[in-house]
PDB file of C-alpha atoms in Angstrom:
ATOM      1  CA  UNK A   1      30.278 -62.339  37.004  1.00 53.00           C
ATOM      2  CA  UNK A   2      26.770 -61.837  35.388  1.00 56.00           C
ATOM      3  CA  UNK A   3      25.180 -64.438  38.199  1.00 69.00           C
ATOM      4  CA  UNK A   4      27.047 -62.906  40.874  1.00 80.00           C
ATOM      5  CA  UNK A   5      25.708 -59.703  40.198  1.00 84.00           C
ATOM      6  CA  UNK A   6      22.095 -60.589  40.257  1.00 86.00           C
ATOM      7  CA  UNK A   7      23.034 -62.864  43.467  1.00 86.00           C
ATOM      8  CA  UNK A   8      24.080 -59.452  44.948  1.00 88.00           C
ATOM      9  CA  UNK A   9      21.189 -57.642  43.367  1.00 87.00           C
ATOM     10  CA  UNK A  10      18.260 -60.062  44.892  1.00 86.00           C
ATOM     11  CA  UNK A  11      20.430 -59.719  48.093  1.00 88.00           C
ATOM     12  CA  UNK A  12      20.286 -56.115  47.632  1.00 87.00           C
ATOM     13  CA  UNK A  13      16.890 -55.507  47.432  1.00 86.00           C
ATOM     14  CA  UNK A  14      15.881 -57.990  50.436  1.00 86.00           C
ATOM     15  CA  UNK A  15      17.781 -55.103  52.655  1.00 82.00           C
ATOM     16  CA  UNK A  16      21.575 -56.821  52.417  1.00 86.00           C
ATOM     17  CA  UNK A  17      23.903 -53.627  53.063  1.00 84.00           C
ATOM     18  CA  UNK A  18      26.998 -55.915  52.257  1.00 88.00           C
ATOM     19  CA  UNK A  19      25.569 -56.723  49.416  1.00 90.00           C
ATOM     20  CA  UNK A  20      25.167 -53.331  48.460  1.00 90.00           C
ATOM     21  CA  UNK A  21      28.722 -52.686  49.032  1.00 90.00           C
ATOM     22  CA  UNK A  22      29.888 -55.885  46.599  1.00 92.00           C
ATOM     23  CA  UNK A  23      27.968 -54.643  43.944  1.00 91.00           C
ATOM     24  CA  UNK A  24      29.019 -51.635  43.865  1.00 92.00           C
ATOM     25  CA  UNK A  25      32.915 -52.714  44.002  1.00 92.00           C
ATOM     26  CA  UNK A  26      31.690 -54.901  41.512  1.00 92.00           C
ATOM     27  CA  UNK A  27      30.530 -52.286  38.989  1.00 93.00           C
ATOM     28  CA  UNK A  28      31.770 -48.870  40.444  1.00 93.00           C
ATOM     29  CA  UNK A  29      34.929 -48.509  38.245  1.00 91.00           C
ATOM     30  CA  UNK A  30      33.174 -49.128  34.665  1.00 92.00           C
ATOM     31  CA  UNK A  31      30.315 -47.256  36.018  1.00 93.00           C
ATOM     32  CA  UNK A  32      32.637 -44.568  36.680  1.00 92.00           C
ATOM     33  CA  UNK A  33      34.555 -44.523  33.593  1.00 91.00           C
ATOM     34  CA  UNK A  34      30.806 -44.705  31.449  1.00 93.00           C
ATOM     35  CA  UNK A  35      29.123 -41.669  32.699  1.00 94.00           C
ATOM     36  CA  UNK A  36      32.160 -39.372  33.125  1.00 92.00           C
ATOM     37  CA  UNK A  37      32.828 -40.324  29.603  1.00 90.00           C
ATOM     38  CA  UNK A  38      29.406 -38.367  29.161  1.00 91.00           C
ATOM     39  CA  UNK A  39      29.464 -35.498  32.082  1.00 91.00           C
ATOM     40  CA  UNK A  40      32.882 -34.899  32.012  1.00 88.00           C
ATOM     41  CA  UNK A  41      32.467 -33.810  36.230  1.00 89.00           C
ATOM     42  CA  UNK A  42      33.806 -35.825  38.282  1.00 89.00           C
ATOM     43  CA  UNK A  43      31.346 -34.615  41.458  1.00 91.00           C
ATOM     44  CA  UNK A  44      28.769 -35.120  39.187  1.00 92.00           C
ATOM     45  CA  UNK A  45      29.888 -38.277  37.990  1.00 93.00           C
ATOM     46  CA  UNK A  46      30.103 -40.167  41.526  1.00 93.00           C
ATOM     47  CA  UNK A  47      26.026 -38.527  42.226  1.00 94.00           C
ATOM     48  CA  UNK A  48      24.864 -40.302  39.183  1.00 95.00           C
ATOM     49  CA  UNK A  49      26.559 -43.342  39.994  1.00 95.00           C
ATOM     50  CA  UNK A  50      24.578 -43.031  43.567  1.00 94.00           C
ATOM     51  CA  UNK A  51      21.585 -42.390  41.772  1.00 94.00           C
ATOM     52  CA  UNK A  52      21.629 -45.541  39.356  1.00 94.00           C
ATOM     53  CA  UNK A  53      21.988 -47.800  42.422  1.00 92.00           C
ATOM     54  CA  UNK A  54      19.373 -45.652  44.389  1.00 92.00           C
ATOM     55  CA  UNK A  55      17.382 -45.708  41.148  1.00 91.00           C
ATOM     56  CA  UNK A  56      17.950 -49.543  41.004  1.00 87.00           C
ATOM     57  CA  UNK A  57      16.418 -50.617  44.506  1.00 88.00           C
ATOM     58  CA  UNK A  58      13.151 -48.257  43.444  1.00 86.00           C
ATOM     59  CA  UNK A  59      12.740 -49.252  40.429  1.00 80.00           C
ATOM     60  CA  UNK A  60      12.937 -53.027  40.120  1.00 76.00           C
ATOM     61  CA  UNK A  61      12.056 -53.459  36.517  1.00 71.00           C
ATOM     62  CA  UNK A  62      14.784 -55.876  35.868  1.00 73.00           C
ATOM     63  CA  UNK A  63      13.530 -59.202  34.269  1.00 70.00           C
ATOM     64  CA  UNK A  64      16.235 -61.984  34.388  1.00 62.00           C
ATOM     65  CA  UNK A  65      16.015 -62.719  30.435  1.00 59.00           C
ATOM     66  CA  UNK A  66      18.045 -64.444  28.163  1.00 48.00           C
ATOM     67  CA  UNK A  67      18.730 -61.463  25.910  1.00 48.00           C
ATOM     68  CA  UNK A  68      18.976 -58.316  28.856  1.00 58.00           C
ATOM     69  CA  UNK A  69      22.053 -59.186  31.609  1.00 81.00           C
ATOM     70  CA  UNK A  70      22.171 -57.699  34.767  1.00 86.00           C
ATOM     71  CA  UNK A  71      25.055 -55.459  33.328  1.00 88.00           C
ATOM     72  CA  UNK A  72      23.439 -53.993  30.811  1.00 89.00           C
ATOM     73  CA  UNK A  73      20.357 -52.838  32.660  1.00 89.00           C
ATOM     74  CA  UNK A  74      22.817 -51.653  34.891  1.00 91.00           C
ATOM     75  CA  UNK A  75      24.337 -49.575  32.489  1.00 93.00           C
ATOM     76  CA  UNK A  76      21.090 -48.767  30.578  1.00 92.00           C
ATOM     77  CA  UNK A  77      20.349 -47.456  33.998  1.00 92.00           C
ATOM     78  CA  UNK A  78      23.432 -45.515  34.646  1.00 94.00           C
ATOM     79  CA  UNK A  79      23.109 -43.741  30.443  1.00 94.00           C
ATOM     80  CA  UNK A  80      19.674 -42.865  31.468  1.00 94.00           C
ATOM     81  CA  UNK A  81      20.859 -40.688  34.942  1.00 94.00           C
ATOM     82  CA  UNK A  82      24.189 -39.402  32.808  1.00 94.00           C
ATOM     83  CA  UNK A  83      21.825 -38.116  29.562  1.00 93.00           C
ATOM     84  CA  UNK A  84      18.794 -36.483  32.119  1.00 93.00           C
ATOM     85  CA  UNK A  85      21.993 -35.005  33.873  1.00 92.00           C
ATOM     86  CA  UNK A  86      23.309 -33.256  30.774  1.00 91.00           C
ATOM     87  CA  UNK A  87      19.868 -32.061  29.502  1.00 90.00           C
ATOM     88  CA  UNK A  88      19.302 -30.604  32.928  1.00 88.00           C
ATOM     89  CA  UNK A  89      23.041 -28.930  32.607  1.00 85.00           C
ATOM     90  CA  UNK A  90      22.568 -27.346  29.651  1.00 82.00           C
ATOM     91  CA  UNK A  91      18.554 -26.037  30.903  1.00 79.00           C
ATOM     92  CA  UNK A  92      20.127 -24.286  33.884  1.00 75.00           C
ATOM     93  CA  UNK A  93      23.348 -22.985  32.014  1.00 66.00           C
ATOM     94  CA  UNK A  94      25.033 -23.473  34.835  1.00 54.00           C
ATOM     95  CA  UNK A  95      27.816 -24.151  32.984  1.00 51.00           C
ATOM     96  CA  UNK A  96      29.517 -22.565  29.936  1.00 49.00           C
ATOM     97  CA  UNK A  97      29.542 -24.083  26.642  1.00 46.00           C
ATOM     98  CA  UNK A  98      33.648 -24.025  26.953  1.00 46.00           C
ATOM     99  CA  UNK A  99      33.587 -25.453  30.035  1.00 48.00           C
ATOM    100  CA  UNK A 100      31.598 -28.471  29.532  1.00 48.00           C
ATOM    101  CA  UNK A 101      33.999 -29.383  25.944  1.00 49.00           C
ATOM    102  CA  UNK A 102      37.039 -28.633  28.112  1.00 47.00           C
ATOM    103  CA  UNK A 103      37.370 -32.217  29.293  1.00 49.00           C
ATOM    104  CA  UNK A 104      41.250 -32.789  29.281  1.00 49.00           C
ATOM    105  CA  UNK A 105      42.068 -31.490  32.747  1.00 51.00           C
ATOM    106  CA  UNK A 106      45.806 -30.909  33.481  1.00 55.00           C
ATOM    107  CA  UNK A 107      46.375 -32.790  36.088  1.00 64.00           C
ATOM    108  CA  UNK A 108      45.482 -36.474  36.649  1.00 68.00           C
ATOM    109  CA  UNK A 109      42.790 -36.978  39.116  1.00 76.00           C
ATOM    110  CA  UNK A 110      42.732 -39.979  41.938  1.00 77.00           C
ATOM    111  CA  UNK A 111      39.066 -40.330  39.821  1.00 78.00           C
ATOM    112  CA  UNK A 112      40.650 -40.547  36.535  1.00 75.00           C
ATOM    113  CA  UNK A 113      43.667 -42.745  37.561  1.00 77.00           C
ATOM    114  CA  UNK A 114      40.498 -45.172  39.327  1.00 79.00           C
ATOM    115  CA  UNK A 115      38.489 -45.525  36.052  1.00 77.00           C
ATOM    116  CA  UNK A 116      41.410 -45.859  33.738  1.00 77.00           C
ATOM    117  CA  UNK A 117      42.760 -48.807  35.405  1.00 72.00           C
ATOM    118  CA  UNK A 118      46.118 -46.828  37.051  1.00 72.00           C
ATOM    119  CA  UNK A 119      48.318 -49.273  38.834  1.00 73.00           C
ATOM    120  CA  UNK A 120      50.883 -48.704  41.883  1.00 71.00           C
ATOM    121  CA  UNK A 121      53.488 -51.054  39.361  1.00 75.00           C
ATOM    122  CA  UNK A 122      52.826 -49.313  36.104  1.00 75.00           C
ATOM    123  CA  UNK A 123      56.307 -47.330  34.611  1.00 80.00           C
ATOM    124  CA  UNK A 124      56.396 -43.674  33.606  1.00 82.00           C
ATOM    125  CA  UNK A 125      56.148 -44.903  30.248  1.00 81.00           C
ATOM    126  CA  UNK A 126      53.196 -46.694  30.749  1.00 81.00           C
ATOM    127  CA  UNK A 127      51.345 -43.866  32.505  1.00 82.00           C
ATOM    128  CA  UNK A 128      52.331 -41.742  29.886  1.00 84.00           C
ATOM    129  CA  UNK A 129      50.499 -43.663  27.319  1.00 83.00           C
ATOM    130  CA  UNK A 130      47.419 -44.343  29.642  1.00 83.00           C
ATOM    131  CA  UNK A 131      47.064 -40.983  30.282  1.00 84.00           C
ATOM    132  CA  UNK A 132      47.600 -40.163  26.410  1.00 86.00           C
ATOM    133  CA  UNK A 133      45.232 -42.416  25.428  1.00 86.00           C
ATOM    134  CA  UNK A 134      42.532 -41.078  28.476  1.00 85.00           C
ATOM    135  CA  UNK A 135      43.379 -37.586  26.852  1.00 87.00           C
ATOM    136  CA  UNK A 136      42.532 -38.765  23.407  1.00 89.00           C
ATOM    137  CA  UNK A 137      39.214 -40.614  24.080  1.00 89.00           C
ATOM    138  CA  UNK A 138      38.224 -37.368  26.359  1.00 87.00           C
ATOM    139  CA  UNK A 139      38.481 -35.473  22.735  1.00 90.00           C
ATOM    140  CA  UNK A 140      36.410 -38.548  20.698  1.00 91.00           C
ATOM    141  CA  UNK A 141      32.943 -37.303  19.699  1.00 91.00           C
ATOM    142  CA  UNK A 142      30.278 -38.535  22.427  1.00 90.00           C
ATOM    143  CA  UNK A 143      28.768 -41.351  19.930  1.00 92.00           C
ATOM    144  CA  UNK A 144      32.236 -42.525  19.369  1.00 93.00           C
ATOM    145  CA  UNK A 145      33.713 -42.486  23.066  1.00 92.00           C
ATOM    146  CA  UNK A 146      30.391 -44.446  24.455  1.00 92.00           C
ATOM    147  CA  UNK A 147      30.373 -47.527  22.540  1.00 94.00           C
ATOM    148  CA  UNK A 148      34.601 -47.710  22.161  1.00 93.00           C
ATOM    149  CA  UNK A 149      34.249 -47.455  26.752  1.00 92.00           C
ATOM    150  CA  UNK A 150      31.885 -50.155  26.527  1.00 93.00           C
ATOM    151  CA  UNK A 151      33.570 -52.192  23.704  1.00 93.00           C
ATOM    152  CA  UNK A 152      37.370 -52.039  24.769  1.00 90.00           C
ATOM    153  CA  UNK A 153      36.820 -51.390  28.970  1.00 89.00           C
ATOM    154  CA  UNK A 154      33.911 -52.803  29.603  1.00 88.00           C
ATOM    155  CA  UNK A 155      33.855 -55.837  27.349  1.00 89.00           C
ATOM    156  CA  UNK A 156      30.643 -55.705  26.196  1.00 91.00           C
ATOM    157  CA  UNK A 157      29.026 -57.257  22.714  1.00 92.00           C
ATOM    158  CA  UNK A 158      28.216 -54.900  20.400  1.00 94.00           C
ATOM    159  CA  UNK A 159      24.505 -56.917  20.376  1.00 93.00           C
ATOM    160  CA  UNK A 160      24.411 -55.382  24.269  1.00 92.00           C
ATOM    161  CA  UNK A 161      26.068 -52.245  23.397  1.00 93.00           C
ATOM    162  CA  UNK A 162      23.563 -52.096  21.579  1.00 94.00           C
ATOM    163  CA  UNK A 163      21.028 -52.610  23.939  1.00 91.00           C
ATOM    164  CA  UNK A 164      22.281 -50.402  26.079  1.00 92.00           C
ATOM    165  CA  UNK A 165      22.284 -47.009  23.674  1.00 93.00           C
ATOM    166  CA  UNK A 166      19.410 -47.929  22.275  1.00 92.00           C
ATOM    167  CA  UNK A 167      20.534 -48.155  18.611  1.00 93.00           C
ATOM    168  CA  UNK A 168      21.063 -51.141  15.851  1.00 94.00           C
ATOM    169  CA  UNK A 169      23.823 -53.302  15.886  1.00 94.00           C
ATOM    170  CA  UNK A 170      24.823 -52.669  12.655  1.00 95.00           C
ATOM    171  CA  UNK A 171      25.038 -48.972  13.490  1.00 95.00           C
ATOM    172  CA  UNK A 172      27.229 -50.379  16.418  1.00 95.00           C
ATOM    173  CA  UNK A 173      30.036 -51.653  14.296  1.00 95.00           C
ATOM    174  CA  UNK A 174      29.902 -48.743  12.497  1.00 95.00           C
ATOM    175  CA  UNK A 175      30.180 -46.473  15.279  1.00 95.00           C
ATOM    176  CA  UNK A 176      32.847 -48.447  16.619  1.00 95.00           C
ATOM    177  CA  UNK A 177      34.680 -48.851  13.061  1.00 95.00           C
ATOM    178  CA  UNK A 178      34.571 -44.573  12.577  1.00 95.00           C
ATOM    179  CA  UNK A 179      35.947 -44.410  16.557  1.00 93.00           C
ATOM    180  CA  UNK A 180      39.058 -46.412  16.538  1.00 92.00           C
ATOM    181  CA  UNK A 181      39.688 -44.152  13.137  1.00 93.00           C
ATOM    182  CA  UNK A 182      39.568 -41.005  14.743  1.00 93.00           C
ATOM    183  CA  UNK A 183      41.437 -42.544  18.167  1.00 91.00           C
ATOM    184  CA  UNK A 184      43.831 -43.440  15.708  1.00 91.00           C
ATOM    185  CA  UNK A 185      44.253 -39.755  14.893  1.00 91.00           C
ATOM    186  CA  UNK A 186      43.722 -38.287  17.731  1.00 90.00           C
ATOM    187  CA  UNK A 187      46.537 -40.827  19.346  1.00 89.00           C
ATOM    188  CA  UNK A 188      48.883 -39.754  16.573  1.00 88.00           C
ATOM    189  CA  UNK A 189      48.383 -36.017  17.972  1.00 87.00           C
ATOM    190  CA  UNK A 190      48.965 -37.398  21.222  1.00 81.00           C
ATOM    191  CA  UNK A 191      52.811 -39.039  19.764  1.00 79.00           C
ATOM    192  CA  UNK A 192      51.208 -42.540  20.795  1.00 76.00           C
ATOM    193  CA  UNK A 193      51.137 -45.058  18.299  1.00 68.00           C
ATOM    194  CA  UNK A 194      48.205 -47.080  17.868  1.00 61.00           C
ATOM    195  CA  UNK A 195      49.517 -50.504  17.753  1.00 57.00           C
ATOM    196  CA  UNK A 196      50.764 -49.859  20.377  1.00 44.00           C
ATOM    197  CA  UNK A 197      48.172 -48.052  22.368  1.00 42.00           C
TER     198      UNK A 197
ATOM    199  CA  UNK B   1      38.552 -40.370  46.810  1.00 80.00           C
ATOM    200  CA  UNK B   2      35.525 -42.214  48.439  1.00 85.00           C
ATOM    201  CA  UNK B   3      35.808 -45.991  49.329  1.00 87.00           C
ATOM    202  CA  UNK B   4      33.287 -48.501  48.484  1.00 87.00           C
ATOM    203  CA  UNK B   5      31.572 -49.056  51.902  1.00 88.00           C
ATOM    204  CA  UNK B   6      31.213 -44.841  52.351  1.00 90.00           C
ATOM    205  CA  UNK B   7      29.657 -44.942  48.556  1.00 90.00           C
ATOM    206  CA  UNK B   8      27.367 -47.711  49.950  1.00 90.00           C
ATOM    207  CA  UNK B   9      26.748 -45.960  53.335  1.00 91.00           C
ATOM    208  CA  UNK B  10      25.710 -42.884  51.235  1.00 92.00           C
ATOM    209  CA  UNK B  11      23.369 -44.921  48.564  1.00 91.00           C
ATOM    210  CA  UNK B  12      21.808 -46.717  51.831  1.00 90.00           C
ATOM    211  CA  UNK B  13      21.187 -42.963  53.210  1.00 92.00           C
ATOM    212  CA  UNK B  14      19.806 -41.542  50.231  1.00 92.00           C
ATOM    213  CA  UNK B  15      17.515 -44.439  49.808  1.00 91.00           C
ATOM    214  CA  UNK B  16      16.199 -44.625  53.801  1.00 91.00           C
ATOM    215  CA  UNK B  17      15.425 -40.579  53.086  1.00 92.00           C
ATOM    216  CA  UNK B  18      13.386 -41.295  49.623  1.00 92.00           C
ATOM    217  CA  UNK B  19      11.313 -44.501  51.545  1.00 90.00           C
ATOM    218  CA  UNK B  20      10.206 -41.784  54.444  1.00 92.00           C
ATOM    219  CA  UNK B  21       9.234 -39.898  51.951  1.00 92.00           C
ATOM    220  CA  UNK B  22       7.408 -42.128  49.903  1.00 90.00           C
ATOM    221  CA  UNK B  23       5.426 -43.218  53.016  1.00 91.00           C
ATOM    222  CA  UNK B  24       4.787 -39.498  54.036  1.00 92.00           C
ATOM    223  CA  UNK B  25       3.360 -39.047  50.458  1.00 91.00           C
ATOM    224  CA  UNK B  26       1.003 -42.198  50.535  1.00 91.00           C
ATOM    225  CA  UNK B  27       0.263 -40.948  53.616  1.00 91.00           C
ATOM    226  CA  UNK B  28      -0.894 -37.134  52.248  1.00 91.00           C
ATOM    227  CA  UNK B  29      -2.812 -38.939  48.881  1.00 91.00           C
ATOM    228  CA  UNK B  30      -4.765 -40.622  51.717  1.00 90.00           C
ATOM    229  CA  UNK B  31      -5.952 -37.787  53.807  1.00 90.00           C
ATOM    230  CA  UNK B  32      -6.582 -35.974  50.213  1.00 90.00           C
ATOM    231  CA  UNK B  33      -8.824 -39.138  49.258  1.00 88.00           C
ATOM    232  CA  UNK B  34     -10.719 -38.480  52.042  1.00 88.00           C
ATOM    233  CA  UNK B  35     -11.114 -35.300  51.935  1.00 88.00           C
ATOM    234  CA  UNK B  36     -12.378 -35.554  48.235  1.00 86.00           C
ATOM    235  CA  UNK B  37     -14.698 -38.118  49.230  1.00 84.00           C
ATOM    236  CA  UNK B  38     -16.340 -35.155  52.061  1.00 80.00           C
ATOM    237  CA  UNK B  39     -16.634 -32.842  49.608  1.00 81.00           C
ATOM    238  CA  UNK B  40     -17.284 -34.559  46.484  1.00 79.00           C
ATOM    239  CA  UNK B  41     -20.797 -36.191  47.732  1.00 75.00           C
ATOM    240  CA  UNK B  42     -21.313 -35.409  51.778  1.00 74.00           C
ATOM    241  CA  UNK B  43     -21.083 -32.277  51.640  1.00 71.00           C
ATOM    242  CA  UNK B  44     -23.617 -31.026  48.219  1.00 69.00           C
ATOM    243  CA  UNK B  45     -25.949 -33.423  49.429  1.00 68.00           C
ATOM    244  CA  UNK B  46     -26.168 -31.159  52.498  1.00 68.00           C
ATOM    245  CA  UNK B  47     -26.012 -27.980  50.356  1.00 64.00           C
ATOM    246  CA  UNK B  48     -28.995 -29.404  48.192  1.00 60.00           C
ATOM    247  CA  UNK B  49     -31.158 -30.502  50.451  1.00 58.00           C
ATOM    248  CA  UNK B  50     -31.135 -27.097  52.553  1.00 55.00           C
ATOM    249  CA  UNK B  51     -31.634 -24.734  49.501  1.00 55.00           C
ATOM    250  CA  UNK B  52     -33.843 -26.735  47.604  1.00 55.00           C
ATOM    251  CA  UNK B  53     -36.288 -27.677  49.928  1.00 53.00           C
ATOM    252  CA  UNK B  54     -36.084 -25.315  52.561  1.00 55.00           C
ATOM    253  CA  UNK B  55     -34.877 -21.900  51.322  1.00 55.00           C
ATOM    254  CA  UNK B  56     -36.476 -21.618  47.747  1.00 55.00           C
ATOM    255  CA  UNK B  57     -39.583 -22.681  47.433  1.00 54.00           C
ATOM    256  CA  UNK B  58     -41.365 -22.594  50.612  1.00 51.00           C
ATOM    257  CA  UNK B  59     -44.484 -21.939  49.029  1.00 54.00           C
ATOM    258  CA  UNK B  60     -44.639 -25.497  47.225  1.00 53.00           C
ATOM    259  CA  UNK B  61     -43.129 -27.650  50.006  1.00 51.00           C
ATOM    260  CA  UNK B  62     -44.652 -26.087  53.620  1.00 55.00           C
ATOM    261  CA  UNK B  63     -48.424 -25.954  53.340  1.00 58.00           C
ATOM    262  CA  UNK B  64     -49.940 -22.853  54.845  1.00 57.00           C
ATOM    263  CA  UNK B  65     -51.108 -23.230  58.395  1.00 64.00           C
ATOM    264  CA  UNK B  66     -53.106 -20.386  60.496  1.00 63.00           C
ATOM    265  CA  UNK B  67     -49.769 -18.489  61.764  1.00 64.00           C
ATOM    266  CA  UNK B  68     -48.808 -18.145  57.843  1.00 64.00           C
ATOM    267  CA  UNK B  69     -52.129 -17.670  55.591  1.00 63.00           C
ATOM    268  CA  UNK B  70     -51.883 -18.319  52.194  1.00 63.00           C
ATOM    269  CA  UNK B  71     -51.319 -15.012  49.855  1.00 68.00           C
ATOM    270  CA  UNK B  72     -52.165 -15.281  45.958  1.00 65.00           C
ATOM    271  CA  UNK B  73     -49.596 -12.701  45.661  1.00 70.00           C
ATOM    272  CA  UNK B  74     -47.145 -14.580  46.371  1.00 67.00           C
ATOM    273  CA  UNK B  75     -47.534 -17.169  43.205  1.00 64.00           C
ATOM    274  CA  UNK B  76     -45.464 -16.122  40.268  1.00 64.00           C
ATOM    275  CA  UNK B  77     -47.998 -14.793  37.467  1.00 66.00           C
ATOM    276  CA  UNK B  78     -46.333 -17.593  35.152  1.00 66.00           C
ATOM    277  CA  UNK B  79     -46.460 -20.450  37.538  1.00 61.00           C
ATOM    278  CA  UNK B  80     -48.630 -23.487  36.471  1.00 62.00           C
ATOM    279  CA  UNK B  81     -47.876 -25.702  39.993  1.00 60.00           C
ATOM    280  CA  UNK B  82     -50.225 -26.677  42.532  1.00 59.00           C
ATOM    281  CA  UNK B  83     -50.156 -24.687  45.733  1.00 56.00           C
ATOM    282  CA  UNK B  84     -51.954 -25.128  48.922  1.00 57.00           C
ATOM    283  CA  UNK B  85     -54.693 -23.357  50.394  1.00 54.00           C
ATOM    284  CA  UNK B  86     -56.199 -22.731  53.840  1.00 52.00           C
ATOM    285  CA  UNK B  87     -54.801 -25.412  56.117  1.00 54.00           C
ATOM    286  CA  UNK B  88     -53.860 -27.779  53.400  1.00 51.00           C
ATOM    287  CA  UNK B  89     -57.423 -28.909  52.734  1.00 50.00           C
ATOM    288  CA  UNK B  90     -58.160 -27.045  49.685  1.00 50.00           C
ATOM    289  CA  UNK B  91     -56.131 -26.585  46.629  1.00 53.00           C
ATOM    290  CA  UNK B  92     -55.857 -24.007  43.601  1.00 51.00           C
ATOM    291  CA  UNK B  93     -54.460 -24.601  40.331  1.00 52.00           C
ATOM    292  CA  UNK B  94     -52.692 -21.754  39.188  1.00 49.00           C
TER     293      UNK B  94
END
């Protein structure tokens, strides 16, 4: 998937529109699901996921290295456009305080449903816990929620989880030790266990 | 919610907009360039030569012909420079 990606990147950049379109059916969903884990809008979310491919044809900075995939520049990128976006939130106050915690919206959203991986065969039951368990990483502190998305959705080694927020490895693990702790709590509110969440 | 092809059509969009206006802004630091370039050396070197040569000091630069005689008064009581006489033939030190 890694070498497909810069396939459609090189193809991107050369002017490819098709290409353009398989990379970002490629990436949209975890792209998604990474910076609404951070914004928390889901208007705002699908801008910034604009912006990190518009960003990505201007900027071209991406070396083809053994230690930096395509997928984690990509999502370096995409942190980068989701952070700026919050700092420039909270400058305009544009939004109250409450409403930017308030992140557990009533109703599920076709956005939400996308991200989370919903499926046409799932059972009530099933829903019930994927929503529970959407509900309960929406709560998780921000530190917490970003490397447990890119851990447990996205697949990604801690060493490029790493890479991608910009922190130590070791502080990695422990991030992601102290965030399935409190998802394990916050599942327990939520009447889901965690073995089998 | 959006399909991948409009999300692309939009990102190709955005991007066409941002290259027009990259080129419009190369375009502007150009013209500004230039227009540095005029005034940053064409046109002082105007300016000086007009006020320093023509306008201020007549008296050291155009010798005195018949039409304008040469008047003593003129010279500055501290001036120690050469000035010109007559038609140019004789001199005074001041």
């Amino acid at each position: 998937m890694q070498d497909e990606g810069i396939a459609l990147y090189r193809r991107f950049l050369d002017g490819d529109e098709q290409a353009l379109e398989a990379l970002i059916s490629l990436y949209r969903r975890g792209l998604l699901r990474f910076i609404y884990g951070y914004v928390h809008d889901e208007a705002l979310a699908e801008d910034l996921l604009q912006e990190t491919f518009v960003a990505l044809y201007f900027r071209r900075t991406f070396k083809e290295r053994g230690d930096a995939s395509f997928k984690t520049y990509l999502y370096k990128v995409a942190r980068n456009k989701s952070l700026n976006a919050i700092k420039k939130r909270k400058r305009k106050k544009e939004v109250s305080l409450e409403a930017i915690t308030d992140d557990s919206p009533s109703q599920e959203s076709e956005l939400q449903a996308f991200v989370y991986g919903a499926d046409a065969h799932e059972t009530i039951e099933e829903k019930e816990r994927r929503q529970a368990v959407q509900r309960a990483l929406l709560r998780l502190k921000a530190e917490y929620r970003e490397v447990i998305i890119l851990r447990y959705f996205d697949d990604l080694s801690p060493e490029r989880i790493a890479q991608i927020t910009k922190r130590k490895t070791k502080q990695v693990y422990n991030l992601l030790a102290r965030g399935k702790t409190a998802l394990k709590e916050e599942l327990k509110t939520e009447g889901v266990g965690y073995e089998n969440g | 919610m959006k399909t991948d092809k409009e999300v692309s059509r939009e990102v190709t969009e955005k991007i066409t907009k941002l290259e027009a206006l990259r080129l419009r802004a190369r375009k502007r630091i150009k013209q500004i360039t230039v227009a540095a370039i005029m005034v940053g050396f064409l046109i002082p070197a105007t300016v000086h030569f007009v006020t320093t040569e023509e306008l201020n000091h007549p008296l050291q630069y155009a010798p005195p012909t018949s039409e304008t005689p040469f008047d003593p008064d003129l010279i500055p009581e501290d001036s120690t420079e050469t000035f010109y006489y007559g038609d140019g033939v004789e001199q005074v030190e001041v």
